[in-house]
């Protein structure tokens, strides 16, 4: 039985990202039984914090958020809420748990392109189709002359809960508008978490990879949108203790979380920047990417050698359309 479905913008915007206390307590106890009988998490150089922050960590294993978040709570009473890609909410069996432990949904352009394509055509785009659509959305490249693209551009429809009328807006603009709308909802959800006194936890590289991979500009944008300090974190040891895609350790070991110094993004060029507004992202992309690379270098310095930059900055996790859509 297929438990996956396409999740629209309205459903994601309604998610209450703040964790439920009872669910958090039960999850903490379950993780103590599943993981911490065999795994010790050591916190190094963790800074004293007087306000909620944005922890920016490498993502070396699918389930590394579990021991890292639990260690912050168990050892320092720091509660965190993570950012989770929209694709995770497609699984109707997993989505209730993801929502109740506290996570902010993220709507990427990749998800919007793939989900809209699947809703219209009844299948995911191929990797070649996705690349053509992404080049069109990001850079205005012309689409190939094929029926699948003509339908996307010309057929009125409900595009992820918002009406698409090609007489009013073109396909490219419609995707960009939905991206801005979805990310505005994510910023509002994240702000509610911070207002509740809870910190945020994000993976700048987006997808998991055994070694550190290329960072995305979204972390810097969230820090600016929320006016919150970034704390770089290097988390090492998961791949020695956990098999791929398993949440229970297969052998005992030590996981190490090393913390960098909290800092705010203060580049003068970004004073008037509007986070997650496509035109502003394009205009200041070089500055955003420079800030992101600086952050990733800070994370890299906090990692064990086996977890630092690899030769392939794209990483070795999910590939193609699977990065965005199940």
Short mmCIF file of N, CA and C in Angstrom, two decimals, residues 94-261:
data_model
loop_
_atom_site.label_atom_id
_atom_site.label_comp_id
_atom_site.label_asym_id
_atom_site.label_seq_id
_atom_site.Cartn_x
_atom_site.Cartn_y
_atom_site.Cartn_z
N UNK A 94 4.61 8.65 8.72
CA UNK A 94 5.66 9.34 9.44
C UNK A 94 5.31 10.78 9.79
N UNK A 95 4.46 11.41 8.97
CA UNK A 95 4.19 12.84 9.14
C UNK A 95 3.68 13.21 10.53
N UNK A 96 2.76 12.43 11.15
CA UNK A 96 2.30 12.82 12.50
C UNK A 96 3.42 12.89 13.52
N UNK A 97 4.39 11.96 13.44
CA UNK A 97 5.52 11.99 14.37
C UNK A 97 6.41 13.18 14.09
N UNK A 98 6.68 13.44 12.81
CA UNK A 98 7.53 14.57 12.44
C UNK A 98 6.94 15.87 12.96
N UNK A 99 5.61 15.98 12.88
CA UNK A 99 4.95 17.21 13.31
C UNK A 99 5.00 17.37 14.83
N UNK A 100 4.75 16.29 15.56
CA UNK A 100 4.59 16.43 17.01
C UNK A 100 5.90 16.59 17.77
N UNK A 101 7.02 16.11 17.22
CA UNK A 101 8.29 16.29 17.95
C UNK A 101 8.86 17.69 17.73
N UNK A 102 8.27 18.45 16.80
CA UNK A 102 8.72 19.81 16.58
C UNK A 102 9.66 19.93 15.40
N UNK A 103 9.12 20.34 14.24
CA UNK A 103 9.92 20.57 13.04
C UNK A 103 9.25 21.64 12.19
N UNK A 104 10.05 22.45 11.54
CA UNK A 104 9.55 23.49 10.63
C UNK A 104 9.63 22.95 9.21
N UNK A 105 8.50 22.88 8.47
CA UNK A 105 8.56 22.41 7.08
C UNK A 105 9.27 23.41 6.17
N UNK A 106 10.02 22.88 5.22
CA UNK A 106 10.71 23.70 4.23
C UNK A 106 10.18 23.37 2.83
N UNK A 107 9.79 24.39 2.11
CA UNK A 107 9.29 24.21 0.74
C UNK A 107 10.35 24.70 -0.23
N UNK A 108 11.03 23.78 -0.87
CA UNK A 108 12.07 24.16 -1.84
C UNK A 108 11.46 24.27 -3.23
N UNK A 109 12.18 24.95 -4.13
CA UNK A 109 11.74 24.98 -5.52
C UNK A 109 11.71 23.58 -6.11
N UNK A 110 12.66 22.74 -5.68
CA UNK A 110 12.68 21.37 -6.18
C UNK A 110 11.42 20.61 -5.84
N UNK A 111 10.94 20.78 -4.61
CA UNK A 111 9.69 20.12 -4.23
C UNK A 111 8.51 20.67 -5.03
N UNK A 112 8.43 21.98 -5.16
CA UNK A 112 7.31 22.59 -5.87
C UNK A 112 7.26 22.14 -7.33
N UNK A 113 8.41 22.13 -7.99
CA UNK A 113 8.46 21.69 -9.38
C UNK A 113 8.05 20.22 -9.50
N UNK A 114 8.60 19.38 -8.63
CA UNK A 114 8.34 17.94 -8.71
C UNK A 114 6.91 17.60 -8.32
N UNK A 115 6.40 18.23 -7.25
CA UNK A 115 5.05 17.93 -6.79
C UNK A 115 4.00 18.40 -7.79
N UNK A 116 4.19 19.57 -8.36
CA UNK A 116 3.25 20.06 -9.36
C UNK A 116 3.27 19.17 -10.60
N UNK A 117 4.44 18.77 -11.03
CA UNK A 117 4.57 17.87 -12.17
C UNK A 117 3.83 16.56 -11.91
N UNK A 118 4.04 15.99 -10.71
CA UNK A 118 3.40 14.72 -10.37
C UNK A 118 1.88 14.85 -10.29
N UNK A 119 1.39 15.97 -9.76
CA UNK A 119 -0.05 16.18 -9.67
C UNK A 119 -0.69 16.27 -11.05
N UNK A 120 0.02 16.88 -11.99
CA UNK A 120 -0.52 17.07 -13.33
C UNK A 120 -0.37 15.83 -14.19
N UNK A 121 0.79 15.16 -14.11
CA UNK A 121 1.09 14.06 -15.03
C UNK A 121 0.97 12.68 -14.40
N UNK A 122 0.76 12.60 -13.08
CA UNK A 122 0.60 11.30 -12.45
C UNK A 122 1.88 10.53 -12.26
N UNK A 123 3.02 11.19 -12.37
CA UNK A 123 4.32 10.56 -12.15
C UNK A 123 5.33 11.65 -11.82
N UNK A 124 6.45 11.23 -11.23
CA UNK A 124 7.53 12.18 -10.97
C UNK A 124 8.21 12.56 -12.28
N UNK A 125 8.80 13.75 -12.33
CA UNK A 125 9.60 14.06 -13.51
C UNK A 125 10.86 13.20 -13.54
N UNK A 126 11.33 12.90 -14.73
CA UNK A 126 12.64 12.27 -14.84
C UNK A 126 13.70 13.29 -14.45
N UNK A 127 14.92 12.82 -14.24
CA UNK A 127 15.99 13.76 -13.88
C UNK A 127 16.23 14.77 -14.99
N UNK A 128 16.14 14.32 -16.26
CA UNK A 128 16.33 15.25 -17.37
C UNK A 128 15.21 16.29 -17.42
N UNK A 129 13.98 15.85 -17.20
CA UNK A 129 12.86 16.78 -17.18
C UNK A 129 13.01 17.78 -16.04
N UNK A 130 13.43 17.27 -14.89
CA UNK A 130 13.61 18.17 -13.76
C UNK A 130 14.69 19.21 -14.04
N UNK A 131 15.79 18.78 -14.63
CA UNK A 131 16.87 19.74 -14.91
C UNK A 131 16.40 20.83 -15.87
N UNK A 132 15.61 20.45 -16.87
CA UNK A 132 15.10 21.46 -17.80
C UNK A 132 14.18 22.44 -17.08
N UNK A 133 13.32 21.93 -16.21
CA UNK A 133 12.41 22.79 -15.48
C UNK A 133 13.16 23.70 -14.51
N UNK A 134 14.17 23.15 -13.86
CA UNK A 134 14.92 23.96 -12.90
C UNK A 134 15.71 25.06 -13.60
N UNK A 135 16.29 24.77 -14.75
CA UNK A 135 16.99 25.79 -15.50
C UNK A 135 16.04 26.89 -15.96
N UNK A 136 14.82 26.49 -16.30
CA UNK A 136 13.81 27.46 -16.70
C UNK A 136 13.41 28.35 -15.53
N UNK A 137 13.15 27.74 -14.38
CA UNK A 137 12.70 28.50 -13.20
C UNK A 137 13.83 29.39 -12.68
N UNK A 138 15.03 28.87 -12.59
CA UNK A 138 16.14 29.62 -11.99
C UNK A 138 16.73 30.67 -12.93
N UNK A 139 16.83 30.33 -14.21
CA UNK A 139 17.59 31.19 -15.11
C UNK A 139 16.82 31.64 -16.35
N UNK A 140 15.57 31.21 -16.47
CA UNK A 140 14.78 31.63 -17.62
C UNK A 140 15.12 30.90 -18.91
N UNK A 141 15.81 29.77 -18.82
CA UNK A 141 16.13 28.99 -20.02
C UNK A 141 14.85 28.50 -20.68
N UNK A 142 14.76 28.50 -22.00
CA UNK A 142 13.54 28.02 -22.66
C UNK A 142 13.32 26.53 -22.42
N UNK A 143 12.05 26.15 -22.30
CA UNK A 143 11.73 24.75 -22.11
C UNK A 143 11.73 24.02 -23.44
N UNK A 144 12.06 22.72 -23.43
CA UNK A 144 11.99 21.94 -24.67
C UNK A 144 10.57 21.92 -25.23
N UNK A 145 10.46 21.74 -26.53
CA UNK A 145 9.15 21.70 -27.20
C UNK A 145 8.60 20.28 -27.09
N UNK A 146 7.93 20.01 -25.97
CA UNK A 146 7.34 18.69 -25.71
C UNK A 146 6.04 18.88 -24.96
N UNK A 147 5.14 17.90 -25.08
CA UNK A 147 3.80 18.04 -24.51
C UNK A 147 3.81 18.18 -22.99
N UNK A 148 4.76 17.51 -22.31
CA UNK A 148 4.78 17.60 -20.85
C UNK A 148 5.04 19.02 -20.38
N UNK A 149 5.89 19.74 -21.10
CA UNK A 149 6.20 21.12 -20.73
C UNK A 149 5.09 22.07 -21.16
N UNK A 150 4.49 21.81 -22.34
CA UNK A 150 3.39 22.67 -22.78
C UNK A 150 2.22 22.59 -21.82
N UNK A 151 1.96 21.40 -21.27
CA UNK A 151 0.88 21.25 -20.30
C UNK A 151 1.18 22.02 -19.02
N UNK A 152 2.42 21.95 -18.56
CA UNK A 152 2.78 22.68 -17.35
C UNK A 152 2.61 24.18 -17.52
N UNK A 153 2.97 24.67 -18.70
CA UNK A 153 2.88 26.10 -18.94
C UNK A 153 1.45 26.56 -19.23
N UNK A 154 0.67 25.72 -19.92
CA UNK A 154 -0.59 26.21 -20.46
C UNK A 154 -1.86 25.72 -19.82
N UNK A 155 -1.79 24.74 -18.93
CA UNK A 155 -3.02 24.17 -18.37
C UNK A 155 -3.38 24.81 -17.03
N UNK A 156 -4.53 25.49 -16.92
CA UNK A 156 -4.96 26.04 -15.63
C UNK A 156 -5.20 24.89 -14.64
N UNK A 157 -4.88 25.14 -13.37
CA UNK A 157 -5.04 24.07 -12.39
C UNK A 157 -4.86 24.61 -10.98
N UNK A 158 -5.12 23.75 -10.02
CA UNK A 158 -4.77 24.02 -8.62
C UNK A 158 -3.31 23.60 -8.45
N UNK A 159 -2.43 24.57 -8.33
CA UNK A 159 -1.00 24.29 -8.21
C UNK A 159 -0.62 24.36 -6.74
N UNK A 160 -0.67 23.19 -6.07
CA UNK A 160 -0.29 23.09 -4.65
C UNK A 160 -1.09 24.08 -3.80
N UNK A 161 -2.41 24.09 -4.00
CA UNK A 161 -3.39 24.85 -3.22
C UNK A 161 -3.60 26.27 -3.72
N UNK A 162 -2.84 26.74 -4.70
CA UNK A 162 -3.03 28.08 -5.24
C UNK A 162 -3.38 27.98 -6.72
N UNK A 163 -4.35 28.75 -7.14
CA UNK A 163 -4.83 28.69 -8.51
C UNK A 163 -3.77 29.17 -9.49
N UNK A 164 -3.54 28.36 -10.51
CA UNK A 164 -2.63 28.75 -11.58
C UNK A 164 -3.43 29.04 -12.84
N UNK A 165 -3.34 30.25 -13.33
CA UNK A 165 -3.98 30.67 -14.55
C UNK A 165 -2.91 31.25 -15.46
N UNK A 166 -2.55 30.55 -16.55
CA UNK A 166 -1.46 31.03 -17.41
C UNK A 166 -1.75 32.37 -18.07
N UNK A 167 -3.01 32.82 -18.04
CA UNK A 167 -3.33 34.13 -18.59
C UNK A 167 -2.93 35.25 -17.62
N UNK A 168 -2.74 34.89 -16.36
CA UNK A 168 -2.39 35.88 -15.34
C UNK A 168 -0.90 35.86 -15.00
N UNK A 169 -0.33 34.67 -14.88
CA UNK A 169 1.09 34.54 -14.55
C UNK A 169 1.66 33.36 -15.30
N UNK A 170 2.91 33.47 -15.73
CA UNK A 170 3.55 32.36 -16.41
C UNK A 170 3.98 31.30 -15.40
N UNK A 171 4.29 30.11 -15.91
CA UNK A 171 4.68 28.99 -15.04
C UNK A 171 5.87 29.35 -14.15
N UNK A 172 6.88 29.95 -14.74
CA UNK A 172 8.07 30.29 -13.97
C UNK A 172 7.74 31.22 -12.81
N UNK A 173 6.97 32.26 -13.06
CA UNK A 173 6.60 33.19 -12.00
C UNK A 173 5.74 32.51 -10.94
N UNK A 174 4.87 31.59 -11.37
CA UNK A 174 3.99 30.90 -10.43
C UNK A 174 4.80 30.06 -9.44
N UNK A 175 5.82 29.35 -9.93
CA UNK A 175 6.66 28.57 -9.03
C UNK A 175 7.40 29.49 -8.06
N UNK A 176 7.95 30.59 -8.56
CA UNK A 176 8.67 31.52 -7.70
C UNK A 176 7.75 32.13 -6.64
N UNK A 177 6.52 32.45 -7.02
CA UNK A 177 5.55 33.00 -6.07
C UNK A 177 5.23 32.00 -4.97
N UNK A 178 5.08 30.73 -5.35
CA UNK A 178 4.77 29.70 -4.35
C UNK A 178 5.96 29.43 -3.46
N UNK A 179 7.15 29.53 -4.01
CA UNK A 179 8.35 29.41 -3.17
C UNK A 179 8.40 30.52 -2.12
N UNK A 180 8.19 31.76 -2.55
CA UNK A 180 8.21 32.88 -1.60
C UNK A 180 7.12 32.73 -0.55
N UNK A 181 5.93 32.29 -0.97
CA UNK A 181 4.83 32.11 -0.03
C UNK A 181 5.13 31.00 0.97
N UNK A 182 5.64 29.88 0.47
CA UNK A 182 5.95 28.76 1.36
C UNK A 182 7.04 29.09 2.35
N UNK A 183 8.07 29.80 1.91
CA UNK A 183 9.15 30.15 2.81
C UNK A 183 8.73 31.22 3.81
N UNK A 184 7.81 32.10 3.42
CA UNK A 184 7.28 33.07 4.40
C UNK A 184 6.56 32.34 5.52
N UNK A 185 5.85 31.26 5.18
CA UNK A 185 5.19 30.45 6.22
C UNK A 185 6.23 29.78 7.12
N UNK A 186 7.33 29.30 6.53
CA UNK A 186 8.38 28.67 7.33
C UNK A 186 9.02 29.66 8.30
N UNK A 187 9.24 30.89 7.82
CA UNK A 187 9.80 31.93 8.70
C UNK A 187 8.86 32.21 9.86
N UNK A 188 7.56 32.29 9.58
CA UNK A 188 6.58 32.55 10.64
C UNK A 188 6.56 31.40 11.65
N UNK A 189 6.64 30.16 11.17
CA UNK A 189 6.65 29.01 12.07
C UNK A 189 7.92 29.00 12.92
N UNK A 190 9.04 29.32 12.30
CA UNK A 190 10.31 29.37 13.04
C UNK A 190 10.30 30.48 14.08
N UNK A 191 9.70 31.61 13.74
CA UNK A 191 9.63 32.72 14.69
C UNK A 191 8.79 32.34 15.91
N UNK A 192 7.73 31.58 15.71
CA UNK A 192 6.91 31.12 16.83
C UNK A 192 7.72 30.22 17.75
N UNK A 193 8.60 29.42 17.17
CA UNK A 193 9.47 28.55 17.98
C UNK A 193 10.41 29.39 18.83
N UNK A 194 11.06 30.37 18.23
CA UNK A 194 11.98 31.23 18.97
C UNK A 194 11.26 32.01 20.06
N UNK A 195 10.05 32.49 19.76
CA UNK A 195 9.27 33.24 20.75
C UNK A 195 8.91 32.38 21.95
N UNK A 196 8.85 31.06 21.74
CA UNK A 196 8.57 30.14 22.84
C UNK A 196 9.83 29.80 23.63
N UNK A 197 10.97 30.41 23.27
CA UNK A 197 12.22 30.17 23.99
C UNK A 197 12.96 28.93 23.56
N UNK A 198 12.62 28.39 22.39
CA UNK A 198 13.24 27.16 21.88
C UNK A 198 14.18 27.49 20.74
N UNK A 199 15.34 26.84 20.70
CA UNK A 199 16.31 27.07 19.63
C UNK A 199 15.96 26.27 18.38
N UNK A 200 16.58 26.64 17.27
CA UNK A 200 16.36 25.99 15.99
C UNK A 200 17.61 25.22 15.56
N UNK A 201 17.38 24.17 14.78
CA UNK A 201 18.45 23.28 14.35
C UNK A 201 18.30 23.08 12.84
N UNK A 202 19.34 23.40 12.07
CA UNK A 202 19.25 23.33 10.61
C UNK A 202 20.50 22.69 10.03
N UNK A 203 20.33 22.05 8.87
CA UNK A 203 21.44 21.47 8.13
C UNK A 203 21.72 22.35 6.91
N UNK A 204 22.77 23.16 6.91
CA UNK A 204 23.04 24.04 5.77
C UNK A 204 23.27 23.29 4.46
N UNK A 205 23.76 22.05 4.54
CA UNK A 205 24.01 21.29 3.31
C UNK A 205 22.74 20.68 2.77
N UNK A 206 21.65 20.71 3.54
CA UNK A 206 20.38 20.19 3.08
C UNK A 206 20.29 18.69 3.21
N UNK A 207 20.88 17.96 2.29
CA UNK A 207 20.80 16.50 2.26
C UNK A 207 21.92 15.87 3.06
N UNK A 208 21.64 14.68 3.60
CA UNK A 208 22.68 14.00 4.35
C UNK A 208 23.75 13.46 3.41
N UNK A 209 24.98 13.44 3.91
CA UNK A 209 26.13 12.93 3.17
C UNK A 209 27.18 12.53 4.20
N UNK A 210 27.86 11.41 3.97
CA UNK A 210 28.81 10.92 4.96
C UNK A 210 29.92 11.93 5.24
N UNK A 211 30.29 12.71 4.21
CA UNK A 211 31.24 13.79 4.39
C UNK A 211 30.52 15.11 4.16
N UNK A 212 31.10 16.18 4.69
CA UNK A 212 30.50 17.50 4.53
C UNK A 212 30.36 17.84 3.05
N UNK A 213 29.20 18.35 2.67
CA UNK A 213 28.97 18.72 1.28
C UNK A 213 28.60 20.19 1.18
N UNK A 214 28.39 20.64 -0.04
CA UNK A 214 28.18 22.06 -0.33
C UNK A 214 27.00 22.63 0.47
N UNK A 215 27.18 23.83 1.03
CA UNK A 215 26.11 24.48 1.77
C UNK A 215 25.16 25.23 0.87
N UNK A 216 23.93 25.42 1.34
CA UNK A 216 22.91 26.19 0.63
C UNK A 216 22.68 27.51 1.38
N UNK A 217 22.19 28.50 0.65
CA UNK A 217 22.11 29.84 1.22
C UNK A 217 20.97 30.00 2.22
N UNK A 218 20.09 29.02 2.34
CA UNK A 218 18.92 29.16 3.18
C UNK A 218 19.22 29.42 4.65
N UNK A 219 20.29 28.84 5.19
CA UNK A 219 20.62 29.04 6.60
C UNK A 219 20.93 30.50 6.87
N UNK A 220 21.72 31.12 6.01
CA UNK A 220 22.03 32.54 6.16
C UNK A 220 20.76 33.37 6.05
N UNK A 221 19.88 32.99 5.13
CA UNK A 221 18.63 33.73 4.96
C UNK A 221 17.74 33.63 6.20
N UNK A 222 17.66 32.44 6.80
CA UNK A 222 16.88 32.30 8.03
C UNK A 222 17.47 33.14 9.16
N UNK A 223 18.78 33.14 9.28
CA UNK A 223 19.42 33.93 10.33
C UNK A 223 19.08 35.41 10.18
N UNK A 224 19.04 35.88 8.93
CA UNK A 224 18.70 37.28 8.68
C UNK A 224 17.22 37.54 8.92
N UNK A 225 16.38 36.64 8.44
CA UNK A 225 14.93 36.84 8.58
C UNK A 225 14.49 36.84 10.03
N UNK A 226 15.16 36.03 10.85
CA UNK A 226 14.77 35.86 12.25
C UNK A 226 15.62 36.67 13.22
N UNK A 227 16.68 37.31 12.70
CA UNK A 227 17.59 38.09 13.54
C UNK A 227 18.08 37.24 14.71
N UNK A 228 18.67 36.10 14.38
CA UNK A 228 19.09 35.14 15.39
C UNK A 228 20.55 34.77 15.14
N UNK A 229 21.34 34.55 16.20
CA UNK A 229 22.73 34.13 15.99
C UNK A 229 22.83 32.71 15.44
N UNK A 230 23.85 32.48 14.62
CA UNK A 230 24.17 31.14 14.13
C UNK A 230 25.26 30.54 15.01
N UNK A 231 25.08 29.29 15.42
CA UNK A 231 26.12 28.55 16.12
C UNK A 231 26.53 27.37 15.25
N UNK A 232 27.74 27.40 14.66
CA UNK A 232 28.18 26.25 13.86
C UNK A 232 28.45 25.04 14.75
N UNK A 233 28.08 23.87 14.25
CA UNK A 233 28.24 22.62 15.02
C UNK A 233 28.80 21.54 14.11
N UNK A 234 29.84 20.85 14.58
CA UNK A 234 30.36 19.68 13.88
C UNK A 234 30.00 18.44 14.66
N UNK A 235 29.32 17.49 14.01
CA UNK A 235 28.86 16.27 14.67
C UNK A 235 29.52 15.08 14.01
N UNK A 236 30.36 14.37 14.76
CA UNK A 236 31.16 13.26 14.23
C UNK A 236 30.84 11.97 14.97
N UNK A 237 30.98 10.84 14.26
CA UNK A 237 30.86 9.53 14.89
C UNK A 237 29.66 8.72 14.47
N UNK A 238 28.67 9.33 13.81
CA UNK A 238 27.45 8.60 13.47
C UNK A 238 27.73 7.39 12.59
N UNK A 239 28.57 7.54 11.59
CA UNK A 239 28.74 6.48 10.61
C UNK A 239 29.55 5.29 11.13
N UNK A 240 30.24 5.48 12.24
CA UNK A 240 30.92 4.35 12.87
C UNK A 240 29.96 3.55 13.75
N UNK A 241 28.92 4.19 14.25
CA UNK A 241 28.02 3.53 15.21
C UNK A 241 26.67 3.12 14.61
N UNK A 242 26.25 3.78 13.53
CA UNK A 242 24.94 3.53 12.96
C UNK A 242 25.08 3.08 11.50
N UNK A 243 24.39 2.04 11.13
CA UNK A 243 24.32 1.66 9.73
C UNK A 243 23.43 2.65 8.98
N UNK A 244 23.59 2.66 7.68
CA UNK A 244 22.83 3.59 6.84
C UNK A 244 21.33 3.37 7.03
N UNK A 245 20.60 4.46 7.26
CA UNK A 245 19.13 4.46 7.39
C UNK A 245 18.62 3.67 8.60
N UNK A 246 19.48 3.44 9.60
CA UNK A 246 19.03 2.76 10.82
C UNK A 246 19.17 3.72 11.99
N UNK A 247 18.15 3.75 12.87
CA UNK A 247 18.16 4.69 13.99
C UNK A 247 18.69 4.07 15.27
N UNK A 248 18.91 2.76 15.28
CA UNK A 248 19.46 2.08 16.45
C UNK A 248 20.92 1.74 16.18
N UNK A 249 21.84 2.10 17.07
CA UNK A 249 23.27 1.83 16.81
C UNK A 249 23.56 0.34 16.74
N UNK A 250 24.43 -0.05 15.82
CA UNK A 250 24.80 -1.46 15.71
C UNK A 250 26.03 -1.78 16.54
N UNK A 251 26.70 -0.73 17.03
CA UNK A 251 27.81 -0.97 17.95
C UNK A 251 28.00 0.24 18.84
N UNK A 252 28.66 0.02 19.96
CA UNK A 252 28.88 1.10 20.92
C UNK A 252 29.93 2.06 20.41
N UNK A 253 29.85 3.30 20.86
CA UNK A 253 30.83 4.28 20.45
C UNK A 253 30.53 5.65 21.02
N UNK A 254 31.34 6.60 20.61
CA UNK A 254 31.22 7.98 21.10
C UNK A 254 30.89 8.90 19.93
N UNK A 255 29.90 9.72 20.09
CA UNK A 255 29.56 10.77 19.13
C UNK A 255 30.02 12.10 19.72
N UNK A 256 30.60 12.94 18.89
CA UNK A 256 31.15 14.20 19.40
C UNK A 256 30.48 15.38 18.72
N UNK A 257 29.92 16.29 19.52
CA UNK A 257 29.38 17.55 19.03
C UNK A 257 30.33 18.66 19.46
N UNK A 258 30.92 19.34 18.47
CA UNK A 258 31.80 20.47 18.76
C UNK A 258 31.12 21.75 18.29
N UNK A 259 31.18 22.76 19.13
CA UNK A 259 30.46 24.00 18.86
C UNK A 259 31.43 25.13 18.55
N UNK A 260 31.07 25.93 17.57
CA UNK A 260 31.80 27.15 17.29
C UNK A 260 31.19 28.32 18.04
N UNK A 261 31.73 29.49 17.79
CA UNK A 261 31.25 30.69 18.48
C UNK A 261 29.98 31.21 17.82
#
